[in-house]
Amino acid sequence: SGYSWHWIRQFPGNKLEWMGYIHYSGSTNYNPSLKSRISITRDTSKNQFFLQLNSVTTEDTATYYCARQGGTWWYFDVWGAGTTVTVSS
């Protein structure tokens, strides 16, 4: 408990973008550049959380990572392996 769970993506060329998080309390915070398209939800009964990104374009092609914020400060102590998403035109 006390953690926040984040989504971060890495574009081709290695640029990183923080997308948003869901706090253990259930509150969310999103990157303003994505706010109209993003939703992060969770299923506490399954210890899972989810990213939904709507109206995707080729610009959303990236490797998507989940990560756990390990406390008050903005560092990530656990990272997922990442999944590559390719959006074709």
PDB file of N, CA and C in Angstrom:
ATOM      1  N   SER A   1       0.841  -1.194   0.000  1.00  0.00           N
ATOM      2  CA  SER A   1       0.000   0.000   0.000  1.00  0.00           C
ATOM      3  C   SER A   1       0.877   1.244   0.000  1.00  0.00           C
ATOM      4  N   GLY A   2       0.277   2.376  -0.312  1.00  0.00           N
ATOM      5  CA  GLY A   2       1.021   3.617  -0.352  1.00  0.00           C
ATOM      6  C   GLY A   2       1.724   3.889  -1.657  1.00  0.00           C
ATOM      7  N   TYR A   3       1.562   2.994  -2.610  1.00  0.00           N
ATOM      8  CA  TYR A   3       2.240   3.150  -3.884  1.00  0.00           C
ATOM      9  C   TYR A   3       1.357   3.875  -4.896  1.00  0.00           C
ATOM     10  N   SER A   4       2.021   4.397  -5.924  1.00  0.00           N
ATOM     11  CA  SER A   4       1.335   4.844  -7.128  1.00  0.00           C
ATOM     12  C   SER A   4       1.858   4.012  -8.290  1.00  0.00           C
ATOM     13  N   TRP A   5       0.984   3.791  -9.259  1.00  0.00           N
ATOM     14  CA  TRP A   5       1.287   2.902 -10.377  1.00  0.00           C
ATOM     15  C   TRP A   5       1.182   3.704 -11.663  1.00  0.00           C
ATOM     16  N   HIS A   6       2.279   3.734 -12.401  1.00  0.00           N
ATOM     17  CA  HIS A   6       2.446   4.650 -13.525  1.00  0.00           C
ATOM     18  C   HIS A   6       2.526   3.914 -14.855  1.00  0.00           C
ATOM     19  N   TRP A   7       2.204   4.670 -15.910  1.00  0.00           N
ATOM     20  CA  TRP A   7       2.505   4.256 -17.275  1.00  0.00           C
ATOM     21  C   TRP A   7       3.460   5.273 -17.886  1.00  0.00           C
ATOM     22  N   ILE A   8       4.474   4.750 -18.552  1.00  0.00           N
ATOM     23  CA  ILE A   8       5.518   5.543 -19.194  1.00  0.00           C
ATOM     24  C   ILE A   8       5.753   4.903 -20.556  1.00  0.00           C
ATOM     25  N   ARG A   9       6.000   5.724 -21.560  1.00  0.00           N
ATOM     26  CA  ARG A   9       6.296   5.134 -22.858  1.00  0.00           C
ATOM     27  C   ARG A   9       7.603   5.675 -23.412  1.00  0.00           C
ATOM     28  N   GLN A  10       8.232   4.838 -24.227  1.00  0.00           N
ATOM     29  CA  GLN A  10       9.503   5.187 -24.856  1.00  0.00           C
ATOM     30  C   GLN A  10       9.320   5.104 -26.359  1.00  0.00           C
ATOM     31  N   PHE A  11       9.511   6.239 -27.010  1.00  0.00           N
ATOM     32  CA  PHE A  11       9.327   6.317 -28.447  1.00  0.00           C
ATOM     33  C   PHE A  11      10.559   5.796 -29.176  1.00  0.00           C
ATOM     34  N   PRO A  12      10.403   5.437 -30.448  1.00  0.00           N
ATOM     35  CA  PRO A  12      11.586   5.143 -31.255  1.00  0.00           C
ATOM     36  C   PRO A  12      12.555   6.333 -31.191  1.00  0.00           C
ATOM     37  N   GLY A  13      13.810   6.046 -30.978  1.00  0.00           N
ATOM     38  CA  GLY A  13      14.778   7.109 -30.744  1.00  0.00           C
ATOM     39  C   GLY A  13      15.033   7.349 -29.271  1.00  0.00           C
ATOM     40  N   ASN A  14      14.252   6.658 -28.419  1.00  0.00           N
ATOM     41  CA  ASN A  14      14.492   6.572 -26.966  1.00  0.00           C
ATOM     42  C   ASN A  14      13.936   7.713 -26.125  1.00  0.00           C
ATOM     43  N   LYS A  15      13.194   8.640 -26.707  1.00  0.00           N
ATOM     44  CA  LYS A  15      12.554   9.674 -25.891  1.00  0.00           C
ATOM     45  C   LYS A  15      11.517   9.031 -24.976  1.00  0.00           C
ATOM     46  N   LEU A  16      11.532   9.427 -23.698  1.00  0.00           N
ATOM     47  CA  LEU A  16      10.570   8.928 -22.717  1.00  0.00           C
ATOM     48  C   LEU A  16       9.457   9.943 -22.492  1.00  0.00           C
ATOM     49  N   GLU A  17       8.257   9.429 -22.274  1.00  0.00           N
ATOM     50  CA  GLU A  17       7.133  10.288 -21.906  1.00  0.00           C
ATOM     51  C   GLU A  17       6.363   9.646 -20.760  1.00  0.00           C
ATOM     52  N   TRP A  18       6.216  10.386 -19.671  1.00  0.00           N
ATOM     53  CA  TRP A  18       5.356   9.956 -18.577  1.00  0.00           C
ATOM     54  C   TRP A  18       3.911  10.187 -18.989  1.00  0.00           C
ATOM     55  N   MET A  19       3.083   9.169 -18.785  1.00  0.00           N
ATOM     56  CA  MET A  19       1.704   9.244 -19.249  1.00  0.00           C
ATOM     57  C   MET A  19       0.710   9.536 -18.132  1.00  0.00           C
ATOM     58  N   GLY A  20       0.900   8.906 -16.993  1.00  0.00           N
ATOM     59  CA  GLY A  20      -0.027   9.122 -15.895  1.00  0.00           C
ATOM     60  C   GLY A  20       0.112   8.036 -14.848  1.00  0.00           C
ATOM     61  N   TYR A  21      -0.661   8.190 -13.777  1.00  0.00           N
ATOM     62  CA  TYR A  21      -0.630   7.188 -12.714  1.00  0.00           C
ATOM     63  C   TYR A  21      -1.987   7.066 -12.045  1.00  0.00           C
ATOM     64  N   ILE A  22      -2.122   5.962 -11.346  1.00  0.00           N
ATOM     65  CA  ILE A  22      -3.227   5.775 -10.417  1.00  0.00           C
ATOM     66  C   ILE A  22      -2.633   5.529  -9.031  1.00  0.00           C
ATOM     67  N   HIS A  23      -3.108   6.281  -8.071  1.00  0.00           N
ATOM     68  CA  HIS A  23      -2.644   6.190  -6.691  1.00  0.00           C
ATOM     69  C   HIS A  23      -3.356   5.027  -6.006  1.00  0.00           C
ATOM     70  N   TYR A  24      -2.763   4.532  -4.937  1.00  0.00           N
ATOM     71  CA  TYR A  24      -3.405   3.423  -4.224  1.00  0.00           C
ATOM     72  C   TYR A  24      -4.795   3.788  -3.734  1.00  0.00           C
ATOM     73  N   SER A  25      -5.041   5.070  -3.530  1.00  0.00           N
ATOM     74  CA  SER A  25      -6.365   5.534  -3.098  1.00  0.00           C
ATOM     75  C   SER A  25      -7.393   5.490  -4.219  1.00  0.00           C
ATOM     76  N   GLY A  26      -6.903   5.356  -5.456  1.00  0.00           N
ATOM     77  CA  GLY A  26      -7.785   5.347  -6.618  1.00  0.00           C
ATOM     78  C   GLY A  26      -7.776   6.633  -7.412  1.00  0.00           C
ATOM     79  N   SER A  27      -7.148   7.674  -6.888  1.00  0.00           N
ATOM     80  CA  SER A  27      -7.069   8.931  -7.629  1.00  0.00           C
ATOM     81  C   SER A  27      -6.078   8.789  -8.784  1.00  0.00           C
ATOM     82  N   THR A  28      -6.292   9.586  -9.818  1.00  0.00           N
ATOM     83  CA  THR A  28      -5.454   9.522 -11.007  1.00  0.00           C
ATOM     84  C   THR A  28      -4.875  10.898 -11.323  1.00  0.00           C
ATOM     85  N   ASN A  29      -3.791  10.867 -12.057  1.00  0.00           N
ATOM     86  CA  ASN A  29      -3.175  12.095 -12.558  1.00  0.00           C
ATOM     87  C   ASN A  29      -2.588  11.777 -13.923  1.00  0.00           C
ATOM     88  N   TYR A  30      -2.844  12.641 -14.888  1.00  0.00           N
ATOM     89  CA  TYR A  30      -2.456  12.374 -16.264  1.00  0.00           C
ATOM     90  C   TYR A  30      -1.589  13.491 -16.827  1.00  0.00           C
ATOM     91  N   ASN A  31      -0.741  13.117 -17.769  1.00  0.00           N
ATOM     92  CA  ASN A  31       0.000  14.100 -18.540  1.00  0.00           C
ATOM     93  C   ASN A  31      -1.000  14.985 -19.285  1.00  0.00           C
ATOM     94  N   PRO A  32      -0.914  16.297 -19.129  1.00  0.00           N
ATOM     95  CA  PRO A  32      -1.896  17.165 -19.788  1.00  0.00           C
ATOM     96  C   PRO A  32      -1.963  16.977 -21.296  1.00  0.00           C
ATOM     97  N   SER A  33      -0.862  16.576 -21.902  1.00  0.00           N
ATOM     98  CA  SER A  33      -0.860  16.387 -23.350  1.00  0.00           C
ATOM     99  C   SER A  33      -1.697  15.194 -23.790  1.00  0.00           C
ATOM    100  N   LEU A  34      -2.022  14.311 -22.850  1.00  0.00           N
ATOM    101  CA  LEU A  34      -2.791  13.101 -23.159  1.00  0.00           C
ATOM    102  C   LEU A  34      -4.162  13.094 -22.505  1.00  0.00           C
ATOM    103  N   LYS A  35      -4.476  14.118 -21.735  1.00  0.00           N
ATOM    104  CA  LYS A  35      -5.603  14.057 -20.806  1.00  0.00           C
ATOM    105  C   LYS A  35      -6.928  13.735 -21.485  1.00  0.00           C
ATOM    106  N   SER A  36      -7.098  14.165 -22.726  1.00  0.00           N
ATOM    107  CA  SER A  36      -8.366  13.914 -23.413  1.00  0.00           C
ATOM    108  C   SER A  36      -8.470  12.494 -23.955  1.00  0.00           C
ATOM    109  N   ARG A  37      -7.367  11.733 -23.936  1.00  0.00           N
ATOM    110  CA  ARG A  37      -7.349  10.410 -24.579  1.00  0.00           C
ATOM    111  C   ARG A  37      -7.045   9.262 -23.633  1.00  0.00           C
ATOM    112  N   ILE A  38      -6.619   9.550 -22.423  1.00  0.00           N
ATOM    113  CA  ILE A  38      -6.067   8.512 -21.551  1.00  0.00           C
ATOM    114  C   ILE A  38      -6.996   8.195 -20.393  1.00  0.00           C
ATOM    115  N   SER A  39      -6.989   6.928 -20.013  1.00  0.00           N
ATOM    116  CA  SER A  39      -7.659   6.505 -18.788  1.00  0.00           C
ATOM    117  C   SER A  39      -6.822   5.407 -18.147  1.00  0.00           C
ATOM    118  N   ILE A  40      -6.555   5.539 -16.866  1.00  0.00           N
ATOM    119  CA  ILE A  40      -5.866   4.501 -16.103  1.00  0.00           C
ATOM    120  C   ILE A  40      -6.818   4.028 -15.016  1.00  0.00           C
ATOM    121  N   THR A  41      -7.057   2.740 -15.004  1.00  0.00           N
ATOM    122  CA  THR A  41      -7.985   2.148 -14.048  1.00  0.00           C
ATOM    123  C   THR A  41      -7.306   0.961 -13.375  1.00  0.00           C
ATOM    124  N   ARG A  42      -8.011   0.366 -12.420  1.00  0.00           N
ATOM    125  CA  ARG A  42      -7.432  -0.754 -11.694  1.00  0.00           C
ATOM    126  C   ARG A  42      -8.520  -1.739 -11.304  1.00  0.00           C
ATOM    127  N   ASP A  43      -8.072  -2.947 -11.015  1.00  0.00           N
ATOM    128  CA  ASP A  43      -8.930  -3.987 -10.452  1.00  0.00           C
ATOM    129  C   ASP A  43      -8.214  -4.498  -9.211  1.00  0.00           C
ATOM    130  N   THR A  44      -8.614  -3.992  -8.066  1.00  0.00           N
ATOM    131  CA  THR A  44      -7.907  -4.341  -6.836  1.00  0.00           C
ATOM    132  C   THR A  44      -8.078  -5.811  -6.473  1.00  0.00           C
ATOM    133  N   SER A  45      -9.165  -6.418  -6.911  1.00  0.00           N
ATOM    134  CA  SER A  45      -9.388  -7.828  -6.590  1.00  0.00           C
ATOM    135  C   SER A  45      -8.386  -8.733  -7.298  1.00  0.00           C
ATOM    136  N   LYS A  46      -7.818  -8.235  -8.416  1.00  0.00           N
ATOM    137  CA  LYS A  46      -6.842  -9.013  -9.181  1.00  0.00           C
ATOM    138  C   LYS A  46      -5.442  -8.412  -9.136  1.00  0.00           C
ATOM    139  N   ASN A  47      -5.286  -7.339  -8.354  1.00  0.00           N
ATOM    140  CA  ASN A  47      -3.995  -6.646  -8.297  1.00  0.00           C
ATOM    141  C   ASN A  47      -3.490  -6.282  -9.692  1.00  0.00           C
ATOM    142  N   GLN A  48      -4.369  -5.711 -10.484  1.00  0.00           N
ATOM    143  CA  GLN A  48      -4.029  -5.306 -11.843  1.00  0.00           C
ATOM    144  C   GLN A  48      -4.383  -3.841 -12.054  1.00  0.00           C
ATOM    145  N   PHE A  49      -3.653  -3.201 -12.953  1.00  0.00           N
ATOM    146  CA  PHE A  49      -4.072  -1.876 -13.396  1.00  0.00           C
ATOM    147  C   PHE A  49      -3.889  -1.783 -14.895  1.00  0.00           C
ATOM    148  N   PHE A  50      -4.596  -0.823 -15.490  1.00  0.00           N
ATOM    149  CA  PHE A  50      -4.802  -0.835 -16.931  1.00  0.00           C
ATOM    150  C   PHE A  50      -4.624   0.555 -17.521  1.00  0.00           C
ATOM    151  N   LEU A  51      -4.154   0.558 -18.743  1.00  0.00           N
ATOM    152  CA  LEU A  51      -4.045   1.780 -19.532  1.00  0.00           C
ATOM    153  C   LEU A  51      -4.980   1.676 -20.722  1.00  0.00           C
ATOM    154  N   GLN A  52      -5.790   2.701 -20.918  1.00  0.00           N
ATOM    155  CA  GLN A  52      -6.562   2.831 -22.148  1.00  0.00           C
ATOM    156  C   GLN A  52      -6.176   4.147 -22.802  1.00  0.00           C
ATOM    157  N   LEU A  53      -5.796   4.068 -24.073  1.00  0.00           N
ATOM    158  CA  LEU A  53      -5.448   5.258 -24.844  1.00  0.00           C
ATOM    159  C   LEU A  53      -6.306   5.254 -26.097  1.00  0.00           C
ATOM    160  N   ASN A  54      -7.101   6.273 -26.237  1.00  0.00           N
ATOM    161  CA  ASN A  54      -8.067   6.352 -27.327  1.00  0.00           C
ATOM    162  C   ASN A  54      -7.508   7.149 -28.503  1.00  0.00           C
ATOM    163  N   SER A  55      -8.161   6.973 -29.642  1.00  0.00           N
ATOM    164  CA  SER A  55      -7.851   7.753 -30.856  1.00  0.00           C
ATOM    165  C   SER A  55      -6.361   7.707 -31.178  1.00  0.00           C
ATOM    166  N   VAL A  56      -5.810   6.499 -31.195  1.00  0.00           N
ATOM    167  CA  VAL A  56      -4.376   6.361 -31.422  1.00  0.00           C
ATOM    168  C   VAL A  56      -4.021   6.642 -32.880  1.00  0.00           C
ATOM    169  N   THR A  57      -2.807   7.151 -33.066  1.00  0.00           N
ATOM    170  CA  THR A  57      -2.248   7.396 -34.392  1.00  0.00           C
ATOM    171  C   THR A  57      -0.852   6.788 -34.436  1.00  0.00           C
ATOM    172  N   THR A  58      -0.211   6.925 -35.574  1.00  0.00           N
ATOM    173  CA  THR A  58       1.154   6.411 -35.701  1.00  0.00           C
ATOM    174  C   THR A  58       2.095   7.066 -34.689  1.00  0.00           C
ATOM    175  N   GLU A  59       1.749   8.260 -34.233  1.00  0.00           N
ATOM    176  CA  GLU A  59       2.580   8.962 -33.243  1.00  0.00           C
ATOM    177  C   GLU A  59       2.564   8.277 -31.876  1.00  0.00           C
ATOM    178  N   ASP A  60       1.651   7.343 -31.685  1.00  0.00           N
ATOM    179  CA  ASP A  60       1.579   6.605 -30.421  1.00  0.00           C
ATOM    180  C   ASP A  60       2.384   5.311 -30.457  1.00  0.00           C
ATOM    181  N   THR A  61       3.051   5.059 -31.567  1.00  0.00           N
ATOM    182  CA  THR A  61       3.943   3.909 -31.643  1.00  0.00           C
ATOM    183  C   THR A  61       5.078   4.077 -30.632  1.00  0.00           C
ATOM    184  N   ALA A  62       5.210   3.102 -29.753  1.00  0.00           N
ATOM    185  CA  ALA A  62       6.188   3.209 -28.659  1.00  0.00           C
ATOM    186  C   ALA A  62       6.232   1.888 -27.904  1.00  0.00           C
ATOM    187  N   THR A  63       7.179   1.781 -26.996  1.00  0.00           N
ATOM    188  CA  THR A  63       7.178   0.709 -26.010  1.00  0.00           C
ATOM    189  C   THR A  63       6.586   1.270 -24.725  1.00  0.00           C
ATOM    190  N   TYR A  64       5.593   0.579 -24.213  1.00  0.00           N
ATOM    191  CA  TYR A  64       4.830   1.049 -23.053  1.00  0.00           C
ATOM    192  C   TYR A  64       5.248   0.251 -21.825  1.00  0.00           C
ATOM    193  N   TYR A  65       5.579   0.990 -20.762  1.00  0.00           N
ATOM    194  CA  TYR A  65       6.039   0.379 -19.520  1.00  0.00           C
ATOM    195  C   TYR A  65       5.105   0.757 -18.370  1.00  0.00           C
ATOM    196  N   CYS A  66       4.858  -0.189 -17.514  1.00  0.00           N
ATOM    197  CA  CYS A  66       4.260   0.127 -16.220  1.00  0.00           C
ATOM    198  C   CYS A  66       5.383   0.193 -15.194  1.00  0.00           C
ATOM    199  N   ALA A  67       5.173   0.997 -14.171  1.00  0.00           N
ATOM    200  CA  ALA A  67       6.199   1.162 -13.140  1.00  0.00           C
ATOM    201  C   ALA A  67       5.543   1.534 -11.822  1.00  0.00           C
ATOM    202  N   ARG A  68       6.182   1.126 -10.753  1.00  0.00           N
ATOM    203  CA  ARG A  68       5.701   1.443  -9.412  1.00  0.00           C
ATOM    204  C   ARG A  68       6.526   2.572  -8.819  1.00  0.00           C
ATOM    205  N   GLN A  69       5.830   3.573  -8.322  1.00  0.00           N
ATOM    206  CA  GLN A  69       6.496   4.669  -7.612  1.00  0.00           C
ATOM    207  C   GLN A  69       6.745   4.223  -6.187  1.00  0.00           C
ATOM    208  N   GLY A  70       8.004   4.235  -5.787  1.00  0.00           N
ATOM    209  CA  GLY A  70       8.388   3.587  -4.546  1.00  0.00           C
ATOM    210  C   GLY A  70       8.315   4.444  -3.304  1.00  0.00           C
ATOM    211  N   GLY A  71       7.494   5.462  -3.293  1.00  0.00           N
ATOM    212  CA  GLY A  71       7.386   6.296  -2.111  1.00  0.00           C
ATOM    213  C   GLY A  71       6.970   7.700  -2.488  1.00  0.00           C
ATOM    214  N   THR A  72       7.293   8.635  -1.612  1.00  0.00           N
ATOM    215  CA  THR A  72       6.879  10.020  -1.809  1.00  0.00           C
ATOM    216  C   THR A  72       7.557  10.651  -3.014  1.00  0.00           C
ATOM    217  N   TRP A  73       8.818  10.304  -3.247  1.00  0.00           N
ATOM    218  CA  TRP A  73       9.588  10.945  -4.296  1.00  0.00           C
ATOM    219  C   TRP A  73       9.339  10.274  -5.627  1.00  0.00           C
ATOM    220  N   TRP A  74       9.648  11.018  -6.673  1.00  0.00           N
ATOM    221  CA  TRP A  74       9.385  10.520  -8.026  1.00  0.00           C
ATOM    222  C   TRP A  74      10.533   9.639  -8.505  1.00  0.00           C
ATOM    223  N   TYR A  75      10.567   8.428  -8.006  1.00  0.00           N
ATOM    224  CA  TYR A  75      11.448   7.420  -8.571  1.00  0.00           C
ATOM    225  C   TYR A  75      10.642   6.140  -8.696  1.00  0.00           C
ATOM    226  N   PHE A  76      11.089   5.266  -9.563  1.00  0.00           N
ATOM    227  CA  PHE A  76      10.357   4.035  -9.842  1.00  0.00           C
ATOM    228  C   PHE A  76      11.227   2.855  -9.432  1.00  0.00           C
ATOM    229  N   ASP A  77      10.739   2.081  -8.483  1.00  0.00           N
ATOM    230  CA  ASP A  77      11.554   0.990  -7.952  1.00  0.00           C
ATOM    231  C   ASP A  77      11.252  -0.348  -8.599  1.00  0.00           C
ATOM    232  N   VAL A  78      10.152  -0.438  -9.312  1.00  0.00           N
ATOM    233  CA  VAL A  78       9.822  -1.665 -10.036  1.00  0.00           C
ATOM    234  C   VAL A  78       9.304  -1.270 -11.413  1.00  0.00           C
ATOM    235  N   TRP A  79       9.839  -1.923 -12.438  1.00  0.00           N
ATOM    236  CA  TRP A  79       9.415  -1.669 -13.818  1.00  0.00           C
ATOM    237  C   TRP A  79       8.913  -2.967 -14.445  1.00  0.00           C
ATOM    238  N   GLY A  80       7.886  -2.839 -15.264  1.00  0.00           N
ATOM    239  CA  GLY A  80       7.487  -3.953 -16.103  1.00  0.00           C
ATOM    240  C   GLY A  80       8.452  -4.114 -17.266  1.00  0.00           C
ATOM    241  N   ALA A  81       8.321  -5.233 -17.951  1.00  0.00           N
ATOM    242  CA  ALA A  81       9.229  -5.532 -19.060  1.00  0.00           C
ATOM    243  C   ALA A  81       8.969  -4.661 -20.278  1.00  0.00           C
ATOM    244  N   GLY A  82       7.783  -4.095 -20.362  1.00  0.00           N
ATOM    245  CA  GLY A  82       7.428  -3.254 -21.500  1.00  0.00           C
ATOM    246  C   GLY A  82       6.775  -4.056 -22.606  1.00  0.00           C
ATOM    247  N   THR A  83       5.890  -3.400 -23.313  1.00  0.00           N
ATOM    248  CA  THR A  83       5.264  -4.010 -24.477  1.00  0.00           C
ATOM    249  C   THR A  83       5.301  -3.018 -25.625  1.00  0.00           C
ATOM    250  N   THR A  84       5.716  -3.491 -26.781  1.00  0.00           N
ATOM    251  CA  THR A  84       5.838  -2.629 -27.949  1.00  0.00           C
ATOM    252  C   THR A  84       4.510  -2.575 -28.682  1.00  0.00           C
ATOM    253  N   VAL A  85       4.055  -1.362 -28.918  1.00  0.00           N
ATOM    254  CA  VAL A  85       2.803  -1.126 -29.637  1.00  0.00           C
ATOM    255  C   VAL A  85       3.145  -0.375 -30.917  1.00  0.00           C
ATOM    256  N   THR A  86       2.735  -0.940 -32.036  1.00  0.00           N
ATOM    257  CA  THR A  86       2.939  -0.304 -33.327  1.00  0.00           C
ATOM    258  C   THR A  86       1.588   0.050 -33.915  1.00  0.00           C
ATOM    259  N   VAL A  87       1.398   1.318 -34.204  1.00  0.00           N
ATOM    260  CA  VAL A  87       0.162   1.793 -34.826  1.00  0.00           C
ATOM    261  C   VAL A  87       0.483   2.097 -36.279  1.00  0.00           C
ATOM    262  N   SER A  88      -0.189   1.402 -37.163  1.00  0.00           N
ATOM    263  CA  SER A  88       0.047   1.614 -38.592  1.00  0.00           C
ATOM    264  C   SER A  88      -1.060   2.476 -39.185  1.00  0.00           C
ATOM    265  N   SER A  89      -0.713   3.207 -40.201  1.00  0.00           N
ATOM    266  CA  SER A  89      -1.684   4.110 -40.827  1.00  0.00           C
ATOM    267  C   SER A  89      -2.612   3.344 -41.774  1.00  0.00           C
TER     268      SER A  89
END
